[in-house]
Amino acid sequence: MKTLMIQTFLFACLALGFASVLPAETESESKTLVSFSSQFDLSTLQTSDAKVRRVPAGDGSALQIETGHEKDWPGITIHGPQDGWNLSSFGRLTMNVTNTGDQTVKVECRVDSPGDENRTTVGVTLKPSESKAINISLVPSISPKLQEKLY
C-alpha cells in the first residue's frame, strides 16, 4: 500500500479555523495539521488573487480569506513541512469553514500528494453566515470502471 504524504493544501474560503485529520479506523483521535493561532506565520501562505488576515474566533483565531475575480482559482495554498505530512494512518482530512460574506459561495479544498495523479478536491456551498465542515477522504477509492470489473 502506498504511503500518503500530503505536501500542500489549496483553499479558497472566507474563514478557516484549522485543518485536522482523523484516523482511518477510529474517529476518536485526531491530529491538527494547521492552526491559525498567533504563532502561525501568515507570510508562509501562497496567495492567488486573495487577501488573508487572522481574526478572533471562539477561544482562538481563524484565517479570513477575501478572494477576488481576477484569477480562475483564487485562494491560498498552505505548504506542509519539507518532507510532507505522513497521513497513512488517517482516513479523513477535515476543515471547518464559514462564509462571513453576504452572498452564497462555493468553497473548495484541494489536497495534493507527490505526483500529479495524487490530488483530491472537495467543495461545499455556503449561504451567508453558514458554517460547514469539508471532509476529504484520504482512503483511496476505486474508479467506477474498475469497480465494474471487480464486482
JSON list of N, CA, C and O in Angstrom, two decimals, residues 59-116:
[
{"chain": "A", "resi": 59, "resn": "ASP", "atom": "N", "xyz": [-12.43, 30.57, 21.10]},
{"chain": "A", "resi": 59, "resn": "ASP", "atom": "CA", "xyz": [-11.33, 30.71, 22.06]},
{"chain": "A", "resi": 59, "resn": "ASP", "atom": "C", "xyz": [-9.98, 30.93, 21.38]},
{"chain": "A", "resi": 59, "resn": "ASP", "atom": "O", "xyz": [-8.96, 31.04, 22.06]},
{"chain": "A", "resi": 60, "resn": "GLY", "atom": "N", "xyz": [-9.96, 30.97, 20.07]},
{"chain": "A", "resi": 60, "resn": "GLY", "atom": "CA", "xyz": [-8.70, 31.10, 19.35]},
{"chain": "A", "resi": 60, "resn": "GLY", "atom": "C", "xyz": [-8.80, 32.10, 18.23]},
{"chain": "A", "resi": 60, "resn": "GLY", "atom": "O", "xyz": [-9.34, 33.19, 18.38]},
{"chain": "A", "resi": 61, "resn": "SER", "atom": "N", "xyz": [-8.29, 31.70, 17.07]},
{"chain": "A", "resi": 61, "resn": "SER", "atom": "CA", "xyz": [-8.34, 32.57, 15.90]},
{"chain": "A", "resi": 61, "resn": "SER", "atom": "C", "xyz": [-8.55, 31.74, 14.65]},
{"chain": "A", "resi": 61, "resn": "SER", "atom": "O", "xyz": [-8.38, 30.52, 14.66]},
{"chain": "A", "resi": 62, "resn": "ALA", "atom": "N", "xyz": [-8.94, 32.42, 13.59]},
{"chain": "A", "resi": 62, "resn": "ALA", "atom": "CA", "xyz": [-9.19, 31.79, 12.30]},
{"chain": "A", "resi": 62, "resn": "ALA", "atom": "C", "xyz": [-8.51, 32.62, 11.23]},
{"chain": "A", "resi": 62, "resn": "ALA", "atom": "O", "xyz": [-8.06, 33.74, 11.48]},
{"chain": "A", "resi": 63, "resn": "LEU", "atom": "N", "xyz": [-8.46, 32.08, 10.05]},
{"chain": "A", "resi": 63, "resn": "LEU", "atom": "CA", "xyz": [-7.90, 32.79, 8.91]},
{"chain": "A", "resi": 63, "resn": "LEU", "atom": "C", "xyz": [-9.05, 33.31, 8.07]},
{"chain": "A", "resi": 63, "resn": "LEU", "atom": "O", "xyz": [-9.93, 32.53, 7.67]},
{"chain": "A", "resi": 64, "resn": "GLN", "atom": "N", "xyz": [-9.10, 34.60, 7.83]},
{"chain": "A", "resi": 64, "resn": "GLN", "atom": "CA", "xyz": [-10.13, 35.18, 6.97]},
{"chain": "A", "resi": 64, "resn": "GLN", "atom": "C", "xyz": [-9.51, 35.41, 5.61]},
{"chain": "A", "resi": 64, "resn": "GLN", "atom": "O", "xyz": [-8.44, 36.02, 5.49]},
{"chain": "A", "resi": 65, "resn": "ILE", "atom": "N", "xyz": [-10.18, 34.90, 4.57]},
{"chain": "A", "resi": 65, "resn": "ILE", "atom": "CA", "xyz": [-9.67, 34.98, 3.21]},
{"chain": "A", "resi": 65, "resn": "ILE", "atom": "C", "xyz": [-10.69, 35.70, 2.35]},
{"chain": "A", "resi": 65, "resn": "ILE", "atom": "O", "xyz": [-11.85, 35.30, 2.29]},
{"chain": "A", "resi": 66, "resn": "GLU", "atom": "N", "xyz": [-10.26, 36.76, 1.70]},
{"chain": "A", "resi": 66, "resn": "GLU", "atom": "CA", "xyz": [-11.12, 37.51, 0.79]},
{"chain": "A", "resi": 66, "resn": "GLU", "atom": "C", "xyz": [-10.55, 37.32, -0.60]},
{"chain": "A", "resi": 66, "resn": "GLU", "atom": "O", "xyz": [-9.41, 37.70, -0.87]},
{"chain": "A", "resi": 67, "resn": "THR", "atom": "N", "xyz": [-11.34, 36.71, -1.49]},
{"chain": "A", "resi": 67, "resn": "THR", "atom": "CA", "xyz": [-10.84, 36.43, -2.83]},
{"chain": "A", "resi": 67, "resn": "THR", "atom": "C", "xyz": [-11.41, 37.42, -3.83]},
{"chain": "A", "resi": 67, "resn": "THR", "atom": "O", "xyz": [-12.48, 37.98, -3.64]},
{"chain": "A", "resi": 68, "resn": "GLY", "atom": "N", "xyz": [-10.66, 37.59, -4.91]},
{"chain": "A", "resi": 68, "resn": "GLY", "atom": "CA", "xyz": [-11.08, 38.48, -5.99]},
{"chain": "A", "resi": 68, "resn": "GLY", "atom": "C", "xyz": [-11.66, 37.69, -7.15]},
{"chain": "A", "resi": 68, "resn": "GLY", "atom": "O", "xyz": [-12.06, 36.52, -6.99]},
{"chain": "A", "resi": 69, "resn": "HIS", "atom": "N", "xyz": [-11.69, 38.32, -8.31]},
{"chain": "A", "resi": 69, "resn": "HIS", "atom": "CA", "xyz": [-12.26, 37.71, -9.52]},
{"chain": "A", "resi": 69, "resn": "HIS", "atom": "C", "xyz": [-11.29, 37.76, -10.69]},
{"chain": "A", "resi": 69, "resn": "HIS", "atom": "O", "xyz": [-11.66, 37.50, -11.82]},
{"chain": "A", "resi": 70, "resn": "GLU", "atom": "N", "xyz": [-10.03, 38.07, -10.42]},
{"chain": "A", "resi": 70, "resn": "GLU", "atom": "CA", "xyz": [-9.03, 38.20, -11.47]},
{"chain": "A", "resi": 70, "resn": "GLU", "atom": "C", "xyz": [-8.49, 36.85, -11.96]},
{"chain": "A", "resi": 70, "resn": "GLU", "atom": "O", "xyz": [-8.10, 36.70, -13.09]},
{"chain": "A", "resi": 71, "resn": "LYS", "atom": "N", "xyz": [-8.43, 35.86, -11.08]},
{"chain": "A", "resi": 71, "resn": "LYS", "atom": "CA", "xyz": [-7.88, 34.54, -11.40]},
{"chain": "A", "resi": 71, "resn": "LYS", "atom": "C", "xyz": [-9.00, 33.51, -11.47]},
{"chain": "A", "resi": 71, "resn": "LYS", "atom": "O", "xyz": [-10.03, 33.65, -10.81]},
{"chain": "A", "resi": 72, "resn": "ASP", "atom": "N", "xyz": [-8.78, 32.44, -12.24]},
{"chain": "A", "resi": 72, "resn": "ASP", "atom": "CA", "xyz": [-9.76, 31.36, -12.33]},
{"chain": "A", "resi": 72, "resn": "ASP", "atom": "C", "xyz": [-9.92, 30.63, -10.99]},
{"chain": "A", "resi": 72, "resn": "ASP", "atom": "O", "xyz": [-11.00, 30.17, -10.66]},
{"chain": "A", "resi": 73, "resn": "TRP", "atom": "N", "xyz": [-8.83, 30.47, -10.24]},
{"chain": "A", "resi": 73, "resn": "TRP", "atom": "CA", "xyz": [-8.86, 29.75, -8.96]},
{"chain": "A", "resi": 73, "resn": "TRP", "atom": "C", "xyz": [-8.25, 30.61, -7.86]},
{"chain": "A", "resi": 73, "resn": "TRP", "atom": "O", "xyz": [-7.15, 30.33, -7.40]},
{"chain": "A", "resi": 74, "resn": "PRO", "atom": "N", "xyz": [-8.96, 31.66, -7.42]},
{"chain": "A", "resi": 74, "resn": "PRO", "atom": "CA", "xyz": [-8.40, 32.46, -6.33]},
{"chain": "A", "resi": 74, "resn": "PRO", "atom": "C", "xyz": [-8.41, 31.68, -5.03]},
{"chain": "A", "resi": 74, "resn": "PRO", "atom": "O", "xyz": [-9.24, 30.80, -4.83]},
{"chain": "A", "resi": 75, "resn": "GLY", "atom": "N", "xyz": [-7.47, 31.98, -4.16]},
{"chain": "A", "resi": 75, "resn": "GLY", "atom": "CA", "xyz": [-7.43, 31.31, -2.87]},
{"chain": "A", "resi": 75, "resn": "GLY", "atom": "C", "xyz": [-6.03, 31.33, -2.30]},
{"chain": "A", "resi": 75, "resn": "GLY", "atom": "O", "xyz": [-5.21, 32.18, -2.64]},
{"chain": "A", "resi": 76, "resn": "ILE", "atom": "N", "xyz": [-5.78, 30.39, -1.40]},
{"chain": "A", "resi": 76, "resn": "ILE", "atom": "CA", "xyz": [-4.47, 30.29, -0.77]},
{"chain": "A", "resi": 76, "resn": "ILE", "atom": "C", "xyz": [-3.96, 28.86, -0.85]},
{"chain": "A", "resi": 76, "resn": "ILE", "atom": "O", "xyz": [-4.74, 27.93, -1.01]},
{"chain": "A", "resi": 77, "resn": "THR", "atom": "N", "xyz": [-2.66, 28.73, -0.74]},
{"chain": "A", "resi": 77, "resn": "THR", "atom": "CA", "xyz": [-2.03, 27.42, -0.66]},
{"chain": "A", "resi": 77, "resn": "THR", "atom": "C", "xyz": [-1.24, 27.37, 0.65]},
{"chain": "A", "resi": 77, "resn": "THR", "atom": "O", "xyz": [-0.50, 28.30, 0.96]},
{"chain": "A", "resi": 78, "resn": "ILE", "atom": "N", "xyz": [-1.44, 26.28, 1.39]},
{"chain": "A", "resi": 78, "resn": "ILE", "atom": "CA", "xyz": [-0.68, 26.04, 2.61]},
{"chain": "A", "resi": 78, "resn": "ILE", "atom": "C", "xyz": [0.24, 24.87, 2.33]},
{"chain": "A", "resi": 78, "resn": "ILE", "atom": "O", "xyz": [-0.23, 23.77, 2.04]},
{"chain": "A", "resi": 79, "resn": "HIS", "atom": "N", "xyz": [1.53, 25.12, 2.38]},
{"chain": "A", "resi": 79, "resn": "HIS", "atom": "CA", "xyz": [2.50, 24.05, 2.15]},
{"chain": "A", "resi": 79, "resn": "HIS", "atom": "C", "xyz": [2.82, 23.36, 3.47]},
{"chain": "A", "resi": 79, "resn": "HIS", "atom": "O", "xyz": [2.96, 24.01, 4.49]},
{"chain": "A", "resi": 80, "resn": "GLY", "atom": "N", "xyz": [2.93, 22.05, 3.41]},
{"chain": "A", "resi": 80, "resn": "GLY", "atom": "CA", "xyz": [3.32, 21.27, 4.58]},
{"chain": "A", "resi": 80, "resn": "GLY", "atom": "C", "xyz": [4.81, 21.38, 4.80]},
{"chain": "A", "resi": 80, "resn": "GLY", "atom": "O", "xyz": [5.52, 22.09, 4.09]},
{"chain": "A", "resi": 81, "resn": "PRO", "atom": "N", "xyz": [5.29, 20.66, 5.79]},
{"chain": "A", "resi": 81, "resn": "PRO", "atom": "CA", "xyz": [6.74, 20.63, 6.03]},
{"chain": "A", "resi": 81, "resn": "PRO", "atom": "C", "xyz": [7.47, 20.13, 4.78]},
{"chain": "A", "resi": 81, "resn": "PRO", "atom": "O", "xyz": [6.84, 19.52, 3.91]},
{"chain": "A", "resi": 82, "resn": "GLN", "atom": "N", "xyz": [8.75, 20.35, 4.70]},
{"chain": "A", "resi": 82, "resn": "GLN", "atom": "CA", "xyz": [9.51, 19.99, 3.50]},
{"chain": "A", "resi": 82, "resn": "GLN", "atom": "C", "xyz": [9.30, 18.53, 3.10]},
{"chain": "A", "resi": 82, "resn": "GLN", "atom": "O", "xyz": [9.19, 18.23, 1.92]},
{"chain": "A", "resi": 83, "resn": "ASP", "atom": "N", "xyz": [9.22, 17.63, 4.08]},
{"chain": "A", "resi": 83, "resn": "ASP", "atom": "CA", "xyz": [9.03, 16.22, 3.76]},
{"chain": "A", "resi": 83, "resn": "ASP", "atom": "C", "xyz": [7.54, 15.81, 3.78]},
{"chain": "A", "resi": 83, "resn": "ASP", "atom": "O", "xyz": [7.22, 14.64, 3.69]},
{"chain": "A", "resi": 84, "resn": "GLY", "atom": "N", "xyz": [6.65, 16.77, 3.88]},
{"chain": "A", "resi": 84, "resn": "GLY", "atom": "CA", "xyz": [5.21, 16.49, 3.84]},
{"chain": "A", "resi": 84, "resn": "GLY", "atom": "C", "xyz": [4.70, 15.96, 5.18]},
{"chain": "A", "resi": 84, "resn": "GLY", "atom": "O", "xyz": [5.44, 15.78, 6.13]},
{"chain": "A", "resi": 85, "resn": "TRP", "atom": "N", "xyz": [3.39, 15.73, 5.22]},
{"chain": "A", "resi": 85, "resn": "TRP", "atom": "CA", "xyz": [2.76, 15.10, 6.38]},
{"chain": "A", "resi": 85, "resn": "TRP", "atom": "C", "xyz": [2.50, 13.65, 6.02]},
{"chain": "A", "resi": 85, "resn": "TRP", "atom": "O", "xyz": [1.87, 13.35, 5.00]},
{"chain": "A", "resi": 86, "resn": "ASN", "atom": "N", "xyz": [2.94, 12.72, 6.83]},
{"chain": "A", "resi": 86, "resn": "ASN", "atom": "CA", "xyz": [2.65, 11.31, 6.61]},
{"chain": "A", "resi": 86, "resn": "ASN", "atom": "C", "xyz": [1.30, 11.01, 7.27]},
{"chain": "A", "resi": 86, "resn": "ASN", "atom": "O", "xyz": [1.21, 10.91, 8.48]},
{"chain": "A", "resi": 87, "resn": "LEU", "atom": "N", "xyz": [0.27, 10.89, 6.46]},
{"chain": "A", "resi": 87, "resn": "LEU", "atom": "CA", "xyz": [-1.08, 10.68, 6.97]},
{"chain": "A", "resi": 87, "resn": "LEU", "atom": "C", "xyz": [-1.59, 9.29, 6.64]},
{"chain": "A", "resi": 87, "resn": "LEU", "atom": "O", "xyz": [-2.80, 9.06, 6.55]},
{"chain": "A", "resi": 88, "resn": "SER", "atom": "N", "xyz": [-0.69, 8.34, 6.47]},
{"chain": "A", "resi": 88, "resn": "SER", "atom": "CA", "xyz": [-1.09, 6.99, 6.06]},
{"chain": "A", "resi": 88, "resn": "SER", "atom": "C", "xyz": [-1.99, 6.30, 7.08]},
{"chain": "A", "resi": 88, "resn": "SER", "atom": "O", "xyz": [-2.74, 5.40, 6.72]},
{"chain": "A", "resi": 89, "resn": "SER", "atom": "N", "xyz": [-1.95, 6.70, 8.34]},
{"chain": "A", "resi": 89, "resn": "SER", "atom": "CA", "xyz": [-2.81, 6.06, 9.34]},
{"chain": "A", "resi": 89, "resn": "SER", "atom": "C", "xyz": [-4.12, 6.81, 9.55]},
{"chain": "A", "resi": 89, "resn": "SER", "atom": "O", "xyz": [-4.90, 6.47, 10.42]},
{"chain": "A", "resi": 90, "resn": "PHE", "atom": "N", "xyz": [-4.36, 7.84, 8.74]},
{"chain": "A", "resi": 90, "resn": "PHE", "atom": "CA", "xyz": [-5.58, 8.64, 8.87]},
{"chain": "A", "resi": 90, "resn": "PHE", "atom": "C", "xyz": [-6.51, 8.40, 7.69]},
{"chain": "A", "resi": 90, "resn": "PHE", "atom": "O", "xyz": [-6.08, 8.11, 6.58]},
{"chain": "A", "resi": 91, "resn": "GLY", "atom": "N", "xyz": [-7.80, 8.51, 7.94]},
{"chain": "A", "resi": 91, "resn": "GLY", "atom": "CA", "xyz": [-8.79, 8.26, 6.90]},
{"chain": "A", "resi": 91, "resn": "GLY", "atom": "C", "xyz": [-9.43, 9.49, 6.31]},
{"chain": "A", "resi": 91, "resn": "GLY", "atom": "O", "xyz": [-10.02, 9.44, 5.24]},
{"chain": "A", "resi": 92, "resn": "ARG", "atom": "N", "xyz": [-9.31, 10.64, 7.01]},
{"chain": "A", "resi": 92, "resn": "ARG", "atom": "CA", "xyz": [-10.04, 11.82, 6.54]},
{"chain": "A", "resi": 92, "resn": "ARG", "atom": "C", "xyz": [-9.37, 13.09, 7.01]},
{"chain": "A", "resi": 92, "resn": "ARG", "atom": "O", "xyz": [-8.85, 13.17, 8.11]},
{"chain": "A", "resi": 93, "resn": "LEU", "atom": "N", "xyz": [-9.39, 14.11, 6.14]},
{"chain": "A", "resi": 93, "resn": "LEU", "atom": "CA", "xyz": [-8.96, 15.45, 6.49]},
{"chain": "A", "resi": 93, "resn": "LEU", "atom": "C", "xyz": [-10.21, 16.29, 6.60]},
{"chain": "A", "resi": 93, "resn": "LEU", "atom": "O", "xyz": [-11.09, 16.21, 5.75]},
{"chain": "A", "resi": 94, "resn": "THR", "atom": "N", "xyz": [-10.32, 17.09, 7.67]},
{"chain": "A", "resi": 94, "resn": "THR", "atom": "CA", "xyz": [-11.50, 17.92, 7.89]},
{"chain": "A", "resi": 94, "resn": "THR", "atom": "C", "xyz": [-11.08, 19.37, 8.05]},
{"chain": "A", "resi": 94, "resn": "THR", "atom": "O", "xyz": [-10.12, 19.66, 8.76]},
{"chain": "A", "resi": 95, "resn": "MET", "atom": "N", "xyz": [-11.80, 20.26, 7.37]},
{"chain": "A", "resi": 95, "resn": "MET", "atom": "CA", "xyz": [-11.60, 21.70, 7.51]},
{"chain": "A", "resi": 95, "resn": "MET", "atom": "C", "xyz": [-12.94, 22.32, 7.86]},
{"chain": "A", "resi": 95, "resn": "MET", "atom": "O", "xyz": [-13.95, 22.05, 7.21]},
{"chain": "A", "resi": 96, "resn": "ASN", "atom": "N", "xyz": [-12.95, 23.17, 8.87]},
{"chain": "A", "resi": 96, "resn": "ASN", "atom": "CA", "xyz": [-14.16, 23.90, 9.23]},
{"chain": "A", "resi": 96, "resn": "ASN", "atom": "C", "xyz": [-14.12, 25.26, 8.55]},
{"chain": "A", "resi": 96, "resn": "ASN", "atom": "O", "xyz": [-13.14, 25.99, 8.70]},
{"chain": "A", "resi": 97, "resn": "VAL", "atom": "N", "xyz": [-15.15, 25.58, 7.78]},
{"chain": "A", "resi": 97, "resn": "VAL", "atom": "CA", "xyz": [-15.19, 26.84, 7.04]},
{"chain": "A", "resi": 97, "resn": "VAL", "atom": "C", "xyz": [-16.50, 27.57, 7.33]},
{"chain": "A", "resi": 97, "resn": "VAL", "atom": "O", "xyz": [-17.53, 26.94, 7.61]},
{"chain": "A", "resi": 98, "resn": "THR", "atom": "N", "xyz": [-16.45, 28.90, 7.26]},
{"chain": "A", "resi": 98, "resn": "THR", "atom": "CA", "xyz": [-17.61, 29.75, 7.49]},
{"chain": "A", "resi": 98, "resn": "THR", "atom": "C", "xyz": [-17.64, 30.82, 6.42]},
{"chain": "A", "resi": 98, "resn": "THR", "atom": "O", "xyz": [-16.61, 31.42, 6.10]},
{"chain": "A", "resi": 99, "resn": "ASN", "atom": "N", "xyz": [-18.82, 31.08, 5.87]},
{"chain": "A", "resi": 99, "resn": "ASN", "atom": "CA", "xyz": [-19.00, 32.17, 4.92]},
{"chain": "A", "resi": 99, "resn": "ASN", "atom": "C", "xyz": [-19.34, 33.42, 5.73]},
{"chain": "A", "resi": 99, "resn": "ASN", "atom": "O", "xyz": [-20.42, 33.54, 6.28]},
{"chain": "A", "resi": 100, "resn": "THR", "atom": "N", "xyz": [-18.40, 34.34, 5.81]},
{"chain": "A", "resi": 100, "resn": "THR", "atom": "CA", "xyz": [-18.62, 35.58, 6.56]},
{"chain": "A", "resi": 100, "resn": "THR", "atom": "C", "xyz": [-19.17, 36.70, 5.67]},
{"chain": "A", "resi": 100, "resn": "THR", "atom": "O", "xyz": [-19.38, 37.80, 6.14]},
{"chain": "A", "resi": 101, "resn": "GLY", "atom": "N", "xyz": [-19.41, 36.37, 4.40]},
{"chain": "A", "resi": 101, "resn": "GLY", "atom": "CA", "xyz": [-19.91, 37.38, 3.47]},
{"chain": "A", "resi": 101, "resn": "GLY", "atom": "C", "xyz": [-21.43, 37.41, 3.41]},
{"chain": "A", "resi": 101, "resn": "GLY", "atom": "O", "xyz": [-22.12, 36.73, 4.17]},
{"chain": "A", "resi": 102, "resn": "ASP", "atom": "N", "xyz": [-21.95, 38.19, 2.45]},
{"chain": "A", "resi": 102, "resn": "ASP", "atom": "CA", "xyz": [-23.40, 38.34, 2.31]},
{"chain": "A", "resi": 102, "resn": "ASP", "atom": "C", "xyz": [-23.95, 37.68, 1.05]},
{"chain": "A", "resi": 102, "resn": "ASP", "atom": "O", "xyz": [-25.09, 37.90, 0.69]},
{"chain": "A", "resi": 103, "resn": "GLN", "atom": "N", "xyz": [-23.13, 36.86, 0.38]},
{"chain": "A", "resi": 103, "resn": "GLN", "atom": "CA", "xyz": [-23.57, 36.12, -0.80]},
{"chain": "A", "resi": 103, "resn": "GLN", "atom": "C", "xyz": [-23.19, 34.65, -0.64]},
{"chain": "A", "resi": 103, "resn": "GLN", "atom": "O", "xyz": [-22.23, 34.32, 0.05]},
{"chain": "A", "resi": 104, "resn": "THR", "atom": "N", "xyz": [-23.94, 33.77, -1.29]},
{"chain": "A", "resi": 104, "resn": "THR", "atom": "CA", "xyz": [-23.62, 32.34, -1.27]},
{"chain": "A", "resi": 104, "resn": "THR", "atom": "C", "xyz": [-22.30, 32.12, -2.01]},
{"chain": "A", "resi": 104, "resn": "THR", "atom": "O", "xyz": [-22.06, 32.73, -3.06]},
{"chain": "A", "resi": 105, "resn": "VAL", "atom": "N", "xyz": [-21.44, 31.27, -1.45]},
{"chain": "A", "resi": 105, "resn": "VAL", "atom": "CA", "xyz": [-20.15, 30.97, -2.07]},
{"chain": "A", "resi": 105, "resn": "VAL", "atom": "C", "xyz": [-19.91, 29.47, -2.09]},
{"chain": "A", "resi": 105, "resn": "VAL", "atom": "O", "xyz": [-20.47, 28.73, -1.29]},
{"chain": "A", "resi": 106, "resn": "LYS", "atom": "N", "xyz": [-19.08, 29.05, -3.04]},
{"chain": "A", "resi": 106, "resn": "LYS", "atom": "CA", "xyz": [-18.62, 27.67, -3.08]},
{"chain": "A", "resi": 106, "resn": "LYS", "atom": "C", "xyz": [-17.18, 27.68, -2.60]},
{"chain": "A", "resi": 106, "resn": "LYS", "atom": "O", "xyz": [-16.35, 28.46, -3.07]},
{"chain": "A", "resi": 107, "resn": "VAL", "atom": "N", "xyz": [-16.87, 26.83, -1.62]},
{"chain": "A", "resi": 107, "resn": "VAL", "atom": "CA", "xyz": [-15.54, 26.74, -1.05]},
{"chain": "A", "resi": 107, "resn": "VAL", "atom": "C", "xyz": [-14.99, 25.37, -1.41]},
{"chain": "A", "resi": 107, "resn": "VAL", "atom": "O", "xyz": [-15.65, 24.35, -1.21]},
{"chain": "A", "resi": 108, "resn": "GLU", "atom": "N", "xyz": [-13.78, 25.35, -1.97]},
{"chain": "A", "resi": 108, "resn": "GLU", "atom": "CA", "xyz": [-13.17, 24.09, -2.34]},
{"chain": "A", "resi": 108, "resn": "GLU", "atom": "C", "xyz": [-11.81, 23.95, -1.67]},
{"chain": "A", "resi": 108, "resn": "GLU", "atom": "O", "xyz": [-11.11, 24.93, -1.45]},
{"chain": "A", "resi": 109, "resn": "CYS", "atom": "N", "xyz": [-11.47, 22.72, -1.37]},
{"chain": "A", "resi": 109, "resn": "CYS", "atom": "CA", "xyz": [-10.16, 22.39, -0.82]},
{"chain": "A", "resi": 109, "resn": "CYS", "atom": "C", "xyz": [-9.55, 21.31, -1.70]},
{"chain": "A", "resi": 109, "resn": "CYS", "atom": "O", "xyz": [-10.20, 20.31, -1.99]},
{"chain": "A", "resi": 110, "resn": "ARG", "atom": "N", "xyz": [-8.32, 21.54, -2.13]},
{"chain": "A", "resi": 110, "resn": "ARG", "atom": "CA", "xyz": [-7.60, 20.54, -2.91]},
{"chain": "A", "resi": 110, "resn": "ARG", "atom": "C", "xyz": [-6.41, 20.09, -2.09]},
{"chain": "A", "resi": 110, "resn": "ARG", "atom": "O", "xyz": [-5.67, 20.90, -1.56]},
{"chain": "A", "resi": 111, "resn": "VAL", "atom": "N", "xyz": [-6.23, 18.80, -1.99]},
{"chain": "A", "resi": 111, "resn": "VAL", "atom": "CA", "xyz": [-5.11, 18.21, -1.27]},
{"chain": "A", "resi": 111, "resn": "VAL", "atom": "C", "xyz": [-4.23, 17.52, -2.31]},
{"chain": "A", "resi": 111, "resn": "VAL", "atom": "O", "xyz": [-4.70, 16.70, -3.09]},
{"chain": "A", "resi": 112, "resn": "ASP", "atom": "N", "xyz": [-2.96, 17.87, -2.31]},
{"chain": "A", "resi": 112, "resn": "ASP", "atom": "CA", "xyz": [-2.00, 17.29, -3.26]},
{"chain": "A", "resi": 112, "resn": "ASP", "atom": "C", "xyz": [-1.03, 16.38, -2.53]},
{"chain": "A", "resi": 112, "resn": "ASP", "atom": "O", "xyz": [-0.52, 16.72, -1.47]},
{"chain": "A", "resi": 113, "resn": "SER", "atom": "N", "xyz": [-0.77, 15.22, -3.13]},
{"chain": "A", "resi": 113, "resn": "SER", "atom": "CA", "xyz": [0.30, 14.34, -2.71]},
{"chain": "A", "resi": 113, "resn": "SER", "atom": "C", "xyz": [1.37, 14.38, -3.79]},
{"chain": "A", "resi": 113, "resn": "SER", "atom": "O", "xyz": [1.12, 14.87, -4.88]},
{"chain": "A", "resi": 114, "resn": "PRO", "atom": "N", "xyz": [2.55, 13.86, -3.50]},
{"chain": "A", "resi": 114, "resn": "PRO", "atom": "CA", "xyz": [3.58, 13.87, -4.53]},
{"chain": "A", "resi": 114, "resn": "PRO", "atom": "C", "xyz": [3.09, 13.21, -5.82]},
{"chain": "A", "resi": 114, "resn": "PRO", "atom": "O", "xyz": [2.44, 12.18, -5.79]},
{"chain": "A", "resi": 115, "resn": "GLY", "atom": "N", "xyz": [3.35, 13.85, -6.93]},
{"chain": "A", "resi": 115, "resn": "GLY", "atom": "CA", "xyz": [2.91, 13.34, -8.22]},
{"chain": "A", "resi": 115, "resn": "GLY", "atom": "C", "xyz": [1.57, 13.94, -8.59]},
{"chain": "A", "resi": 115, "resn": "GLY", "atom": "O", "xyz": [0.69, 14.11, -7.76]},
{"chain": "A", "resi": 116, "resn": "ASP", "atom": "N", "xyz": [1.41, 14.30, -9.84]},
{"chain": "A", "resi": 116, "resn": "ASP", "atom": "CA", "xyz": [0.18, 14.95, -10.30]},
{"chain": "A", "resi": 116, "resn": "ASP", "atom": "C", "xyz": [-1.06, 14.09, -10.18]},
{"chain": "A", "resi": 116, "resn": "ASP", "atom": "O", "xyz": [-2.17, 14.60, -10.09]}
]
